[in-house]
Amino acid sequence: MLHPNQFEVNEAWIAFRLNNEPIRTERDGNFNCIALMDAASCFILSSELIPETVEEPSLDACRRLLKSAERHKQQLPKTLFIPRGDDADLLTSEAAQQNIDVVRVPESELFIFIEDARQGFAERFEKAPL
C-alpha cells in the first residue's frame, strides 16, 4: 500500500480526477477537473478543466498540466502515478516524453493521498451550477 511518507517531496506526482460528480456550468456544460498532486506533501500542483464529453485530456491540456506543475516545483518528478482504468494515454505518453516513469495503480491505493482533496473539492464546487 502506498503512503505519503514513502516519498520525498517532488519524487512522485499523482494524476487524478479531482471531482466526484461532473462540474456543472449553466453556460459551458459539464467538466471534470484533472489534478496533479505531489505524493509526499499531498499538495495540488496544477489542474485542468476538461469537458465531460471527452474521454481524456487533450495533448495540449496534458502539456499545460505538467508545465504548470513544473513551474510550481521547478522540476519534474521521477514517477507519475495514474489510476488504472482512467483514460490517460496522452498524459502517459507526454510524461514518458519528459522522462517520467508512469505507474498505473488501482485507484484504491491512491485514496490516502486524494480522498481529502476530493472531499474538499466536493464541498466547495459540487453543490450548485457555476
Short mmCIF file of N, CA and C in Angstrom, two decimals:
data_model
loop_
_atom_site.label_atom_id
_atom_site.label_comp_id
_atom_site.label_asym_id
_atom_site.label_seq_id
_atom_site.Cartn_x
_atom_site.Cartn_y
_atom_site.Cartn_z
N MET A 1 0.84 -1.18 0.00
CA MET A 1 0.00 0.00 0.00
C MET A 1 0.88 1.24 0.00
N LEU A 2 0.56 2.18 -0.87
CA LEU A 2 1.32 3.43 -0.96
C LEU A 2 0.95 4.36 0.19
N HIS A 3 1.92 5.19 0.60
CA HIS A 3 1.70 6.15 1.69
C HIS A 3 2.60 7.37 1.45
N PRO A 4 2.12 8.58 1.80
CA PRO A 4 2.94 9.78 1.57
C PRO A 4 4.33 9.72 2.20
N ASN A 5 4.49 9.04 3.33
CA ASN A 5 5.81 9.02 3.97
C ASN A 5 6.83 8.16 3.23
N GLN A 6 6.40 7.48 2.17
CA GLN A 6 7.32 6.69 1.34
C GLN A 6 8.10 7.56 0.37
N PHE A 7 7.70 8.83 0.22
CA PHE A 7 8.23 9.67 -0.84
C PHE A 7 8.88 10.93 -0.29
N GLU A 8 9.84 11.42 -1.05
CA GLU A 8 10.40 12.75 -0.82
C GLU A 8 9.56 13.73 -1.65
N VAL A 9 9.53 14.98 -1.22
CA VAL A 9 8.80 15.99 -1.98
C VAL A 9 9.35 16.03 -3.41
N ASN A 10 8.44 16.01 -4.37
CA ASN A 10 8.70 16.08 -5.80
C ASN A 10 9.30 14.81 -6.40
N GLU A 11 9.36 13.75 -5.64
CA GLU A 11 9.82 12.47 -6.17
C GLU A 11 8.77 11.84 -7.06
N ALA A 12 7.51 11.93 -6.62
CA ALA A 12 6.40 11.32 -7.36
C ALA A 12 5.19 12.24 -7.32
N TRP A 13 4.48 12.27 -8.43
CA TRP A 13 3.23 13.00 -8.52
C TRP A 13 2.11 12.02 -8.81
N ILE A 14 0.89 12.46 -8.54
CA ILE A 14 -0.30 11.65 -8.80
C ILE A 14 -1.22 12.45 -9.71
N ALA A 15 -1.65 11.85 -10.80
CA ALA A 15 -2.65 12.45 -11.68
C ALA A 15 -3.98 11.78 -11.38
N PHE A 16 -5.02 12.60 -11.15
CA PHE A 16 -6.31 12.01 -10.82
C PHE A 16 -7.43 13.00 -11.10
N ARG A 17 -8.64 12.46 -11.20
CA ARG A 17 -9.83 13.31 -11.35
C ARG A 17 -10.21 13.79 -9.97
N LEU A 18 -10.24 15.10 -9.81
CA LEU A 18 -10.49 15.71 -8.50
C LEU A 18 -11.96 15.65 -8.12
N ASN A 19 -12.84 15.76 -9.08
CA ASN A 19 -14.27 15.80 -8.79
C ASN A 19 -14.88 14.40 -8.75
N ASN A 20 -15.88 14.24 -7.87
CA ASN A 20 -16.65 13.00 -7.82
C ASN A 20 -17.78 13.03 -8.84
N GLU A 21 -18.42 14.17 -8.94
CA GLU A 21 -19.51 14.40 -9.88
C GLU A 21 -19.05 15.45 -10.89
N PRO A 22 -19.59 15.43 -12.10
CA PRO A 22 -19.22 16.47 -13.07
C PRO A 22 -19.49 17.86 -12.51
N ILE A 23 -18.62 18.78 -12.87
CA ILE A 23 -18.80 20.19 -12.50
C ILE A 23 -19.77 20.77 -13.51
N ARG A 24 -20.91 21.20 -13.04
CA ARG A 24 -21.96 21.68 -13.93
C ARG A 24 -21.90 23.20 -14.06
N THR A 25 -21.89 23.66 -15.30
CA THR A 25 -21.98 25.09 -15.55
C THR A 25 -23.20 25.34 -16.41
N GLU A 26 -23.83 26.45 -16.21
CA GLU A 26 -25.03 26.76 -16.99
C GLU A 26 -24.68 27.09 -18.43
N ARG A 27 -23.55 27.75 -18.64
CA ARG A 27 -23.22 28.24 -19.97
C ARG A 27 -22.39 27.26 -20.80
N ASP A 28 -21.42 26.58 -20.18
CA ASP A 28 -20.45 25.81 -20.95
C ASP A 28 -20.56 24.30 -20.82
N GLY A 29 -21.56 23.81 -20.10
CA GLY A 29 -21.73 22.38 -19.96
C GLY A 29 -20.99 21.82 -18.76
N ASN A 30 -20.75 20.53 -18.79
CA ASN A 30 -20.16 19.82 -17.65
C ASN A 30 -18.68 19.56 -17.87
N PHE A 31 -17.94 19.58 -16.75
CA PHE A 31 -16.49 19.41 -16.80
C PHE A 31 -16.03 18.44 -15.73
N ASN A 32 -14.86 17.85 -15.98
CA ASN A 32 -14.10 17.12 -14.98
C ASN A 32 -12.84 17.93 -14.70
N CYS A 33 -12.35 17.84 -13.48
CA CYS A 33 -11.13 18.54 -13.10
C CYS A 33 -10.03 17.51 -12.88
N ILE A 34 -9.00 17.57 -13.72
CA ILE A 34 -7.86 16.68 -13.60
C ILE A 34 -6.78 17.42 -12.84
N ALA A 35 -6.21 16.78 -11.83
CA ALA A 35 -5.22 17.44 -10.98
C ALA A 35 -3.93 16.63 -10.93
N LEU A 36 -2.85 17.35 -10.66
CA LEU A 36 -1.56 16.74 -10.35
C LEU A 36 -1.23 17.08 -8.91
N MET A 37 -0.91 16.06 -8.13
CA MET A 37 -0.63 16.22 -6.70
C MET A 37 0.75 15.65 -6.40
N ASP A 38 1.49 16.32 -5.53
CA ASP A 38 2.75 15.78 -5.03
C ASP A 38 2.43 14.66 -4.04
N ALA A 39 3.06 13.51 -4.22
CA ALA A 39 2.74 12.35 -3.38
C ALA A 39 3.21 12.50 -1.94
N ALA A 40 4.30 13.20 -1.70
CA ALA A 40 4.81 13.35 -0.33
C ALA A 40 4.01 14.36 0.48
N SER A 41 3.70 15.51 -0.13
CA SER A 41 3.03 16.59 0.60
C SER A 41 1.52 16.60 0.41
N CYS A 42 1.04 15.87 -0.60
CA CYS A 42 -0.38 15.87 -0.98
C CYS A 42 -0.85 17.27 -1.40
N PHE A 43 0.07 18.08 -1.86
CA PHE A 43 -0.22 19.42 -2.35
C PHE A 43 -0.60 19.35 -3.82
N ILE A 44 -1.71 19.99 -4.19
CA ILE A 44 -2.13 20.01 -5.59
C ILE A 44 -1.28 21.04 -6.33
N LEU A 45 -0.57 20.57 -7.33
CA LEU A 45 0.37 21.38 -8.08
C LEU A 45 -0.25 22.09 -9.26
N SER A 46 -1.21 21.46 -9.90
CA SER A 46 -1.88 22.06 -11.06
C SER A 46 -3.18 21.31 -11.33
N SER A 47 -4.03 21.94 -12.13
CA SER A 47 -5.29 21.30 -12.51
C SER A 47 -5.75 21.85 -13.84
N GLU A 48 -6.58 21.08 -14.50
CA GLU A 48 -7.16 21.46 -15.79
C GLU A 48 -8.62 21.03 -15.81
N LEU A 49 -9.49 21.91 -16.30
CA LEU A 49 -10.88 21.54 -16.52
C LEU A 49 -11.00 20.94 -17.91
N ILE A 50 -11.61 19.77 -17.96
CA ILE A 50 -11.75 19.02 -19.21
C ILE A 50 -13.23 18.77 -19.45
N PRO A 51 -13.74 19.10 -20.65
CA PRO A 51 -15.15 18.82 -20.91
C PRO A 51 -15.50 17.36 -20.63
N GLU A 52 -16.62 17.16 -19.99
CA GLU A 52 -17.06 15.80 -19.65
C GLU A 52 -17.25 14.94 -20.89
N THR A 53 -17.49 15.56 -22.01
CA THR A 53 -17.78 14.82 -23.24
C THR A 53 -16.56 14.16 -23.87
N VAL A 54 -15.35 14.52 -23.42
CA VAL A 54 -14.15 13.89 -23.98
C VAL A 54 -13.67 12.79 -23.04
N GLU A 55 -13.08 11.76 -23.62
CA GLU A 55 -12.65 10.61 -22.83
C GLU A 55 -11.41 10.90 -21.99
N GLU A 56 -10.51 11.72 -22.51
CA GLU A 56 -9.29 12.03 -21.79
C GLU A 56 -8.84 13.43 -22.16
N PRO A 57 -7.98 14.02 -21.33
CA PRO A 57 -7.47 15.36 -21.65
C PRO A 57 -6.72 15.35 -22.98
N SER A 58 -6.80 16.45 -23.70
CA SER A 58 -6.06 16.58 -24.95
C SER A 58 -4.56 16.64 -24.68
N LEU A 59 -3.77 16.47 -25.70
CA LEU A 59 -2.33 16.56 -25.55
C LEU A 59 -1.93 17.95 -25.04
N ASP A 60 -2.58 19.00 -25.55
CA ASP A 60 -2.29 20.35 -25.07
C ASP A 60 -2.62 20.49 -23.59
N ALA A 61 -3.75 19.94 -23.15
CA ALA A 61 -4.13 20.01 -21.74
C ALA A 61 -3.13 19.24 -20.88
N CYS A 62 -2.66 18.09 -21.36
CA CYS A 62 -1.65 17.31 -20.63
C CYS A 62 -0.35 18.10 -20.50
N ARG A 63 0.04 18.74 -21.57
CA ARG A 63 1.26 19.55 -21.53
C ARG A 63 1.12 20.72 -20.57
N ARG A 64 -0.04 21.39 -20.59
CA ARG A 64 -0.28 22.51 -19.66
C ARG A 64 -0.24 22.03 -18.22
N LEU A 65 -0.86 20.90 -17.97
CA LEU A 65 -0.90 20.33 -16.62
C LEU A 65 0.51 20.08 -16.09
N LEU A 66 1.33 19.42 -16.89
CA LEU A 66 2.70 19.12 -16.49
C LEU A 66 3.55 20.38 -16.40
N LYS A 67 3.40 21.28 -17.36
CA LYS A 67 4.20 22.51 -17.38
C LYS A 67 3.87 23.40 -16.19
N SER A 68 2.60 23.50 -15.86
CA SER A 68 2.19 24.31 -14.72
C SER A 68 2.76 23.75 -13.41
N ALA A 69 2.70 22.45 -13.24
CA ALA A 69 3.26 21.82 -12.05
C ALA A 69 4.77 21.97 -12.02
N GLU A 70 5.40 21.85 -13.16
CA GLU A 70 6.86 22.00 -13.24
C GLU A 70 7.26 23.43 -12.85
N ARG A 71 6.52 24.43 -13.33
CA ARG A 71 6.82 25.82 -12.95
C ARG A 71 6.71 26.01 -11.44
N HIS A 72 5.72 25.35 -10.86
CA HIS A 72 5.50 25.47 -9.42
C HIS A 72 6.65 24.86 -8.63
N LYS A 73 7.14 23.72 -9.06
CA LYS A 73 8.16 22.98 -8.31
C LYS A 73 9.58 23.16 -8.87
N GLN A 74 9.70 23.77 -10.04
CA GLN A 74 11.00 23.98 -10.69
C GLN A 74 11.68 22.68 -11.11
N GLN A 75 10.92 21.61 -11.19
CA GLN A 75 11.43 20.35 -11.70
C GLN A 75 10.27 19.38 -11.91
N LEU A 76 10.55 18.31 -12.62
CA LEU A 76 9.56 17.26 -12.84
C LEU A 76 9.86 16.10 -11.89
N PRO A 77 8.87 15.26 -11.62
CA PRO A 77 9.10 14.12 -10.74
C PRO A 77 9.78 12.97 -11.48
N LYS A 78 10.21 11.99 -10.73
CA LYS A 78 10.74 10.76 -11.32
C LYS A 78 9.60 9.85 -11.76
N THR A 79 8.49 9.89 -10.99
CA THR A 79 7.39 8.95 -11.18
C THR A 79 6.06 9.69 -11.20
N LEU A 80 5.16 9.22 -12.04
CA LEU A 80 3.79 9.72 -12.09
C LEU A 80 2.85 8.53 -11.89
N PHE A 81 2.05 8.58 -10.84
CA PHE A 81 1.05 7.55 -10.60
C PHE A 81 -0.27 7.98 -11.24
N ILE A 82 -0.90 7.04 -11.94
CA ILE A 82 -2.19 7.27 -12.58
C ILE A 82 -3.09 6.09 -12.24
N PRO A 83 -4.33 6.36 -11.81
CA PRO A 83 -5.23 5.25 -11.50
C PRO A 83 -5.49 4.37 -12.73
N ARG A 84 -5.45 3.07 -12.51
CA ARG A 84 -5.83 2.13 -13.58
C ARG A 84 -7.27 2.40 -13.96
N GLY A 85 -7.56 2.24 -15.23
CA GLY A 85 -8.92 2.43 -15.69
C GLY A 85 -9.20 3.86 -16.16
N ASP A 86 -8.39 4.82 -15.74
CA ASP A 86 -8.55 6.19 -16.24
C ASP A 86 -8.04 6.26 -17.67
N ASP A 87 -8.74 6.98 -18.52
CA ASP A 87 -8.27 7.22 -19.87
C ASP A 87 -7.17 8.27 -19.80
N ALA A 88 -5.94 7.82 -19.91
CA ALA A 88 -4.81 8.74 -19.75
C ALA A 88 -3.66 8.39 -20.69
N ASP A 89 -3.98 7.90 -21.87
CA ASP A 89 -2.92 7.53 -22.81
C ASP A 89 -2.07 8.73 -23.21
N LEU A 90 -2.71 9.87 -23.44
CA LEU A 90 -1.96 11.06 -23.86
C LEU A 90 -1.10 11.59 -22.72
N LEU A 91 -1.61 11.58 -21.51
CA LEU A 91 -0.82 12.02 -20.36
C LEU A 91 0.35 11.05 -20.13
N THR A 92 0.10 9.77 -20.26
CA THR A 92 1.16 8.77 -20.13
C THR A 92 2.24 9.01 -21.17
N SER A 93 1.84 9.25 -22.40
CA SER A 93 2.78 9.50 -23.48
C SER A 93 3.59 10.77 -23.25
N GLU A 94 2.92 11.84 -22.84
CA GLU A 94 3.62 13.11 -22.61
C GLU A 94 4.58 12.99 -21.42
N ALA A 95 4.17 12.30 -20.36
CA ALA A 95 5.06 12.09 -19.22
C ALA A 95 6.30 11.30 -19.64
N ALA A 96 6.10 10.28 -20.44
CA ALA A 96 7.24 9.48 -20.92
C ALA A 96 8.18 10.34 -21.76
N GLN A 97 7.62 11.24 -22.56
CA GLN A 97 8.44 12.17 -23.35
C GLN A 97 9.31 13.03 -22.44
N GLN A 98 8.83 13.32 -21.24
CA GLN A 98 9.54 14.15 -20.27
C GLN A 98 10.43 13.32 -19.34
N ASN A 99 10.61 12.04 -19.68
CA ASN A 99 11.43 11.10 -18.89
C ASN A 99 10.87 10.85 -17.49
N ILE A 100 9.56 10.81 -17.39
CA ILE A 100 8.88 10.48 -16.14
C ILE A 100 8.36 9.05 -16.27
N ASP A 101 8.68 8.22 -15.28
CA ASP A 101 8.16 6.86 -15.27
C ASP A 101 6.70 6.90 -14.85
N VAL A 102 5.84 6.28 -15.63
CA VAL A 102 4.41 6.24 -15.32
C VAL A 102 4.07 4.88 -14.74
N VAL A 103 3.39 4.91 -13.60
CA VAL A 103 2.98 3.68 -12.93
C VAL A 103 1.46 3.72 -12.78
N ARG A 104 0.79 2.72 -13.36
CA ARG A 104 -0.67 2.60 -13.23
C ARG A 104 -0.96 1.75 -12.00
N VAL A 105 -1.78 2.28 -11.10
CA VAL A 105 -2.11 1.57 -9.86
C VAL A 105 -3.62 1.59 -9.66
N PRO A 106 -4.15 0.64 -8.89
CA PRO A 106 -5.58 0.70 -8.57
C PRO A 106 -5.87 2.01 -7.83
N GLU A 107 -6.98 2.64 -8.16
CA GLU A 107 -7.33 3.91 -7.53
C GLU A 107 -7.40 3.76 -6.00
N SER A 108 -7.77 2.59 -5.53
CA SER A 108 -7.88 2.37 -4.09
C SER A 108 -6.53 2.59 -3.38
N GLU A 109 -5.42 2.36 -4.08
CA GLU A 109 -4.10 2.60 -3.49
C GLU A 109 -3.78 4.09 -3.37
N LEU A 110 -4.55 4.91 -4.04
CA LEU A 110 -4.30 6.36 -4.02
C LEU A 110 -5.24 7.11 -3.08
N PHE A 111 -6.22 6.41 -2.51
CA PHE A 111 -7.21 7.08 -1.65
C PHE A 111 -6.57 7.87 -0.51
N ILE A 112 -5.53 7.32 0.11
CA ILE A 112 -4.91 8.02 1.23
C ILE A 112 -4.36 9.38 0.80
N PHE A 113 -3.99 9.52 -0.46
CA PHE A 113 -3.47 10.77 -0.99
C PHE A 113 -4.60 11.72 -1.40
N ILE A 114 -5.59 11.19 -2.11
CA ILE A 114 -6.55 12.05 -2.83
C ILE A 114 -7.90 12.23 -2.15
N GLU A 115 -8.21 11.43 -1.15
CA GLU A 115 -9.55 11.47 -0.55
C GLU A 115 -9.90 12.83 0.05
N ASP A 116 -8.98 13.43 0.81
CA ASP A 116 -9.26 14.74 1.42
C ASP A 116 -9.45 15.82 0.35
N ALA A 117 -8.63 15.78 -0.69
CA ALA A 117 -8.75 16.76 -1.76
C ALA A 117 -10.10 16.64 -2.46
N ARG A 118 -10.51 15.42 -2.73
CA ARG A 118 -11.82 15.22 -3.37
C ARG A 118 -12.97 15.70 -2.47
N GLN A 119 -12.86 15.41 -1.19
CA GLN A 119 -13.91 15.82 -0.26
C GLN A 119 -14.00 17.35 -0.19
N GLY A 120 -12.87 18.01 -0.07
CA GLY A 120 -12.86 19.47 -0.04
C GLY A 120 -13.37 20.08 -1.32
N PHE A 121 -13.01 19.49 -2.44
CA PHE A 121 -13.47 19.98 -3.74
C PHE A 121 -14.99 19.83 -3.84
N ALA A 122 -15.49 18.68 -3.42
CA ALA A 122 -16.94 18.43 -3.48
C ALA A 122 -17.71 19.43 -2.63
N GLU A 123 -17.21 19.71 -1.44
CA GLU A 123 -17.88 20.66 -0.55
C GLU A 123 -17.92 22.06 -1.16
N ARG A 124 -16.89 22.40 -1.90
CA ARG A 124 -16.80 23.75 -2.45
C ARG A 124 -17.50 23.92 -3.80
N PHE A 125 -17.37 22.92 -4.68
CA PHE A 125 -17.79 23.12 -6.06
C PHE A 125 -18.91 22.23 -6.57
N GLU A 126 -19.29 21.19 -5.85
CA GLU A 126 -20.26 20.25 -6.40
C GLU A 126 -21.67 20.46 -5.84
N LYS A 127 -21.95 21.63 -5.36
CA LYS A 127 -23.27 21.90 -4.78
C LYS A 127 -24.26 22.48 -5.78
N ALA A 128 -23.83 23.46 -6.56
CA ALA A 128 -24.75 24.16 -7.46
C ALA A 128 -24.01 24.53 -8.75
N PRO A 129 -24.76 24.75 -9.84
CA PRO A 129 -24.13 25.17 -11.09
C PRO A 129 -23.34 26.45 -10.93
N LEU A 130 -22.20 26.51 -11.61
CA LEU A 130 -21.37 27.72 -11.60
C LEU A 130 -21.84 28.70 -12.64
#
